[in-house]
Each structure stands twice: as structure tokens, then as C-alpha cells.
XYZ file of C-alpha atoms in Angstrom:
308
model
C -9.341 42.509 106.638
C -8.066 40.446 103.730
C -9.792 41.417 100.515
C -10.001 40.826 96.803
C -10.274 43.662 94.323
C -12.541 43.835 91.305
C -10.462 45.564 88.658
C -11.145 46.829 85.175
C -7.773 48.479 84.691
C -9.412 51.848 85.212
C -8.566 54.512 87.760
C -11.531 53.985 90.104
C -11.006 50.291 90.805
C -7.262 50.830 91.278
C -7.645 53.882 93.511
C -10.141 52.070 95.726
C -7.470 49.418 96.328
C -5.145 52.199 97.466
C -7.856 53.425 99.836
C -8.386 49.898 101.172
C -4.661 49.581 101.894
C -4.692 52.990 103.561
C -7.510 51.740 105.797
C -5.374 48.816 106.916
C -6.785 46.056 104.698
C -4.608 43.473 102.934
C -4.935 42.794 99.208
C -4.910 39.079 98.408
C -6.349 38.697 94.918
C -7.309 40.627 91.778
C -10.507 39.675 89.944
C -11.590 40.642 86.444
C -14.558 39.782 84.249
C -13.967 40.159 80.526
C -16.197 40.104 77.414
C -16.308 37.206 74.963
C -14.693 39.288 72.248
C -11.633 41.088 73.570
C -11.253 44.536 72.052
C -14.930 44.777 71.109
C -17.179 47.101 73.096
C -19.765 45.075 75.008
C -23.284 46.140 75.974
C -22.645 45.444 79.654
C -24.213 47.689 82.294
C -21.668 46.445 84.849
C -18.236 45.908 83.360
C -15.624 47.898 81.454
C -14.561 46.042 78.332
C -11.936 48.321 76.795
C -8.481 47.529 78.143
C -9.341 44.118 79.584
C -6.624 42.513 77.449
C -4.097 44.422 79.577
C -5.336 43.224 82.975
C -2.586 40.610 83.213
C -0.020 43.415 83.062
C -1.619 45.075 86.091
C -1.492 41.815 88.054
C 2.177 41.444 87.150
C 2.871 45.070 88.053
C 1.268 44.561 91.476
C 2.758 41.079 91.836
C -0.646 39.705 92.850
C -2.572 36.638 91.658
C -5.325 37.250 89.120
C -8.592 35.362 88.693
C -10.641 35.991 85.557
C -13.949 34.885 84.104
C -15.584 35.415 80.744
C -18.890 37.275 80.937
C -21.565 34.890 79.705
C -24.659 36.715 80.944
C -26.542 39.768 79.769
C -28.123 42.654 81.716
C -31.499 40.907 82.135
C -32.693 42.311 85.462
C -32.484 46.069 85.143
C -34.489 47.200 88.171
C -32.314 49.281 90.458
C -31.948 46.936 93.431
C -31.624 43.623 91.524
C -34.415 42.057 93.572
C -35.960 39.058 91.816
C -36.558 35.337 92.057
C -33.471 33.136 91.907
C -34.611 31.512 88.672
C -34.960 34.923 87.023
C -31.315 35.705 87.774
C -30.044 32.849 85.636
C -28.291 34.309 82.615
C -27.844 37.772 84.108
C -24.327 39.212 83.915
C -24.342 39.858 87.671
C -24.349 36.104 88.248
C -20.952 35.939 86.540
C -19.699 38.193 89.326
C -21.352 36.018 91.964
C -19.772 32.861 90.557
C -16.246 34.259 90.376
C -16.519 35.641 93.915
C -17.692 32.221 95.074
C -14.720 30.603 93.339
C -12.371 33.185 94.843
C -13.362 32.546 98.459
C -13.188 28.795 97.931
C -9.622 29.242 96.696
C -8.705 31.931 99.232
C -10.958 31.306 102.272
C -9.353 34.111 104.316
C -10.838 36.752 102.003
C -13.595 38.693 103.762
C -13.930 41.868 101.704
C -14.510 42.959 98.111
C -13.093 46.207 96.748
C -14.875 47.989 93.907
C -14.508 51.418 92.350
C -18.157 52.455 92.571
C -18.538 56.237 92.729
C -22.025 57.247 91.627
C -23.691 54.224 90.032
C -26.240 52.899 92.512
C -27.075 50.251 89.911
C -23.548 48.801 90.049
C -22.999 49.305 93.774
C -26.177 47.460 94.775
C -25.305 44.529 92.523
C -21.850 44.164 94.035
C -23.418 44.362 97.499
C -26.017 41.754 96.535
C -23.287 39.283 95.560
C -21.321 40.091 98.714
C -24.348 39.601 100.955
C -25.104 36.204 99.443
C -21.534 35.090 100.152
C -21.059 36.703 103.565
C -18.529 39.233 102.270
C -18.104 42.930 103.059
C -18.284 45.442 100.231
C -15.467 48.010 100.393
C -16.373 51.077 98.322
C -14.463 54.037 99.743
C -15.026 56.255 96.694
C -18.799 56.108 96.923
C -20.622 59.416 96.515
C -17.478 61.543 96.753
C -16.970 64.742 94.772
C -15.457 63.692 91.459
C -12.912 66.491 91.105
C -11.836 65.809 94.683
C -11.302 62.155 93.739
C -9.172 63.143 90.751
C -7.125 65.358 93.068
C -6.606 62.437 95.447
C -5.565 60.139 92.617
C -3.000 62.621 91.350
C -1.728 63.235 94.884
C -1.159 59.481 95.134
C 1.025 59.598 92.008
C -1.340 57.655 89.772
C -0.450 57.840 86.079
C -3.838 57.519 84.374
C -4.518 57.698 80.647
C -7.753 57.829 78.670
C -8.311 54.682 76.607
C -11.867 55.409 75.460
C -13.773 58.617 74.763
C -17.500 58.879 74.094
C -18.672 62.360 75.036
C -19.170 65.833 73.674
C -15.853 67.643 73.937
C -13.698 64.513 73.848
C -12.268 63.245 70.566
C -9.730 60.750 69.308
C -6.939 63.254 69.955
C -7.535 62.875 73.709
C -6.795 59.141 73.697
C -3.590 58.338 75.547
C -3.579 61.696 77.324
C -3.148 61.647 81.088
C -5.690 62.910 83.596
C -3.084 65.406 84.747
C -2.787 66.801 81.212
C -6.566 66.992 80.807
C -7.521 68.187 84.298
C -8.114 71.838 83.378
C -9.881 70.827 80.172
C -12.179 68.562 82.196
C -13.163 71.598 84.272
C -13.899 73.520 81.097
C -16.185 70.897 79.551
C -17.741 70.221 82.940
C -19.005 73.808 82.960
C -19.936 73.727 79.282
C -21.589 70.307 78.934
C -22.117 68.986 82.481
C -19.255 66.552 81.891
C -18.599 64.079 84.734
C -14.875 64.422 85.585
C -14.593 60.782 86.663
C -16.466 59.565 83.591
C -19.503 58.443 85.585
C -21.752 59.316 82.666
C -19.814 57.018 80.346
C -17.810 59.937 78.947
C -14.513 58.057 79.032
C -12.705 55.020 80.354
C -9.184 54.924 81.678
C -6.172 52.739 82.321
C -3.587 53.041 85.104
C -0.002 52.810 83.900
C 1.534 53.465 87.296
C 0.626 53.929 90.957
C 2.131 53.216 94.399
C 0.727 49.664 94.331
C 2.822 48.739 91.287
C 6.208 47.148 91.741
C 6.768 47.701 88.024
C 5.644 50.529 85.775
C 3.549 49.618 82.714
C 4.840 50.980 79.414
C 2.861 50.871 76.152
C 5.073 49.727 73.289
C 2.392 49.286 70.632
C -1.262 50.263 70.387
C -4.024 50.769 67.856
C -6.586 53.558 67.968
C -10.089 52.568 66.863
C -13.016 54.821 66.069
C -16.657 54.096 65.331
C -19.372 56.552 64.403
C -22.886 55.166 64.374
C -25.853 57.480 63.824
C -23.829 60.440 65.046
C -23.891 63.925 63.586
C -20.350 65.023 64.390
C -16.974 63.398 64.855
C -16.983 64.704 68.448
C -19.853 62.340 69.228
C -18.052 59.253 67.941
C -16.638 56.587 70.233
C -12.896 56.055 70.082
C -10.722 53.716 72.058
C -7.261 52.213 72.324
C -6.454 48.560 71.779
C -3.221 47.558 73.501
C -0.992 45.346 71.377
C 2.270 45.268 73.335
C 2.881 46.243 76.950
C 6.177 46.180 78.787
C 6.898 46.222 82.517
C 9.688 48.491 83.681
C 11.425 47.733 86.965
C 14.204 49.200 89.071
C 15.611 48.731 92.558
C 14.878 52.386 93.272
C 11.236 51.905 92.327
C 10.859 48.787 94.486
C 12.379 50.615 97.442
C 9.954 53.479 96.848
C 6.976 51.136 96.881
C 8.134 49.480 100.099
C 8.538 52.922 101.661
C 4.994 53.858 100.566
C 3.539 50.752 102.220
C 5.511 51.500 105.394
C 4.158 55.057 105.499
C 0.573 53.849 104.962
C 1.009 51.359 107.799
C 2.276 54.086 110.134
C -0.580 56.410 109.168
C -3.139 53.661 109.744
C -1.687 52.780 113.154
C -1.669 56.454 114.160
C -5.253 56.962 112.998
C -6.357 53.782 114.764
C -4.762 54.961 118.013
C -6.376 58.397 117.636
C -9.799 56.850 116.995
C -9.379 54.589 120.033
C -8.482 57.600 122.192
C -11.466 59.554 120.868
C -13.787 56.613 121.505
C -12.468 56.339 125.050
C -13.207 60.026 125.666
C -16.714 59.615 124.245
C -17.314 56.536 126.412
C -16.207 58.420 129.520
C -18.440 61.377 128.682
C -21.403 59.092 128.115
C -20.705 57.326 131.393
C -20.444 60.678 133.198
C -23.690 61.925 131.635
C -25.460 58.684 132.564
C -24.313 59.029 136.171
C -25.509 62.643 136.311
C -28.875 61.725 134.813
C -29.249 58.863 137.268
C -28.395 61.129 140.213
C -30.835 63.774 138.992
C -33.584 61.193 138.553
C -33.030 59.896 142.093
C -33.118 63.435 143.491
C -36.391 64.217 141.692
C -37.864 60.911 142.837
C -37.059 61.662 146.485
C -38.578 65.143 146.262
C -41.791 63.711 144.880
């Protein structure tokens, strides 16, 4: 299936693209919704705002087209399933997603699926599905409801270089900005036990940015950044929100890296073909068993009928 990917720059949206590719789907387009004021935290319930000024670098790193749209709506309809009259939806931020998806499939009519990095937010997942259903698209959310430490393990196993670009939780401070998930993995376990910290940031504890992964033809390098901190009605510095504003990013390329990426895609293709063949063989066995059972049941029924 050809698909577009909703990306924020964070680990979840990028890793779900990897999972889509591993399942045999083909990435056609990247899509991002950004706030009116770049670099300013928005009050969106749906979209990550920190790091959106670096989305173009991700598109260049992947060598994929990028479609963007400014978020004009607000979170008006806050019931869980987003069920309401059409006129009530006007001005809701979800309609920005609907409109850019509509534009995307008009531009790329072969697109049939939408990748998103939903893990635990039913609120977000149902809204993506609502937009997909209205447009006849399939929602692809392979990370949904998975164990969060297991997901981090998978991301690291897939050689994703992920850094924290925002922190907003007990136990995380400005000193953790720019640190990689690999560096913080054990610390995440510690504060998970101590504070109930969500290791994938599903409670809003942090936001991330992916500097490198197997999908990238070029590695992203930060040349200049600014660390920002705000502290509103907070008692301790640990409770403050801090984030990184990217000023200058550079793409690093090499023939060795490009060859490595091509090899990764080839391996994923082989794995998918093998898994597809195995599933087909398993389905054939199941079909034969069901056919055999049906024949036995039919024979038994006939025997009982004759005896009666």
C-alpha cells in the first residue's frame, strides 16, 4: 500500500514509518501541521509544536516530498470520539488534518494509507481515524498500545538516534535537553519507578527529534541551537518546561551511508517477502484443516441422521 506519513519530527511518527516499510508499504509523502508561531509552544491537543521548524531537514534526509499546513483551528470538540455535527467541527484543529489529507490524495491519488505514531492516546488515534474514514483511507498505527519500554528497545535496535528537545516532567530538567534516548534509557527506568514516568513521553513528559535512522539518506547534524526555559506557577525548577529551538541544521552524506540505507531496504523487502510466504503457507494449512473438519462434521451429521 502506498502511504503518507504524518510527522512531527519525533521518534514515534518516524518509527511508525519504519514499521510501515517493514510491513511492505511504500512511503510516498510526508505531512506536517505546524503552529502559527514557530518556536512557541501551542495549546494543541493533537500536534507537537517544538521542532517543527526542522521538519524540512527530515524530508531532505529521507529524500521525500513534504506537504505542510499551518494549524488554524483550536481543540473545540474535546469528547473522546470526535462525534459531532459537521457545522460544529468548523474551526477545530482536527479539520486542519482533514484538509491537508484531502489535498494530499488529490495531489497523490495512489495514496491509500496514513501513518501516525499513536501509542496510547485514544483521543489522537480516533481523530486520525475519523479523518481517514471520511476520505476512504486506511489508518496505519503499528505502535498502538504497545509496551513503551519495548518500543524504545525496538527504536534503538533499528539504529534510531533520538534526542530530547523538550522536557516537562518531574525528574527531567534542562540538562537533559539534547541527550539521546540511549543515554537516558536507564534513567527513564529509574524515574518510571519513582514517578510513574511514561518512557515514550505519552504523558507529555518530553518531546523528541530524530537525527538519524535507516530511512535517512543523510544524517541530520545540529550546528546551532538555543535552549529555552519557562517556569509558570511552578514550585521547583524541575517542574519547568524547557525546549530546544533549532537555528542551524546540516545534512551529512556519504556513499557508505547511502549504500547502507539501500542494504537496509533490501533486507526489509526480503523479510517481508519471507513473512508473507510464511503467512500464506500457514493460511493454507488452516484452510485445509477447516475443510477437513467440515467434511468430518458433515459425515458425522449424515451418519446420525441415518441412525435416527
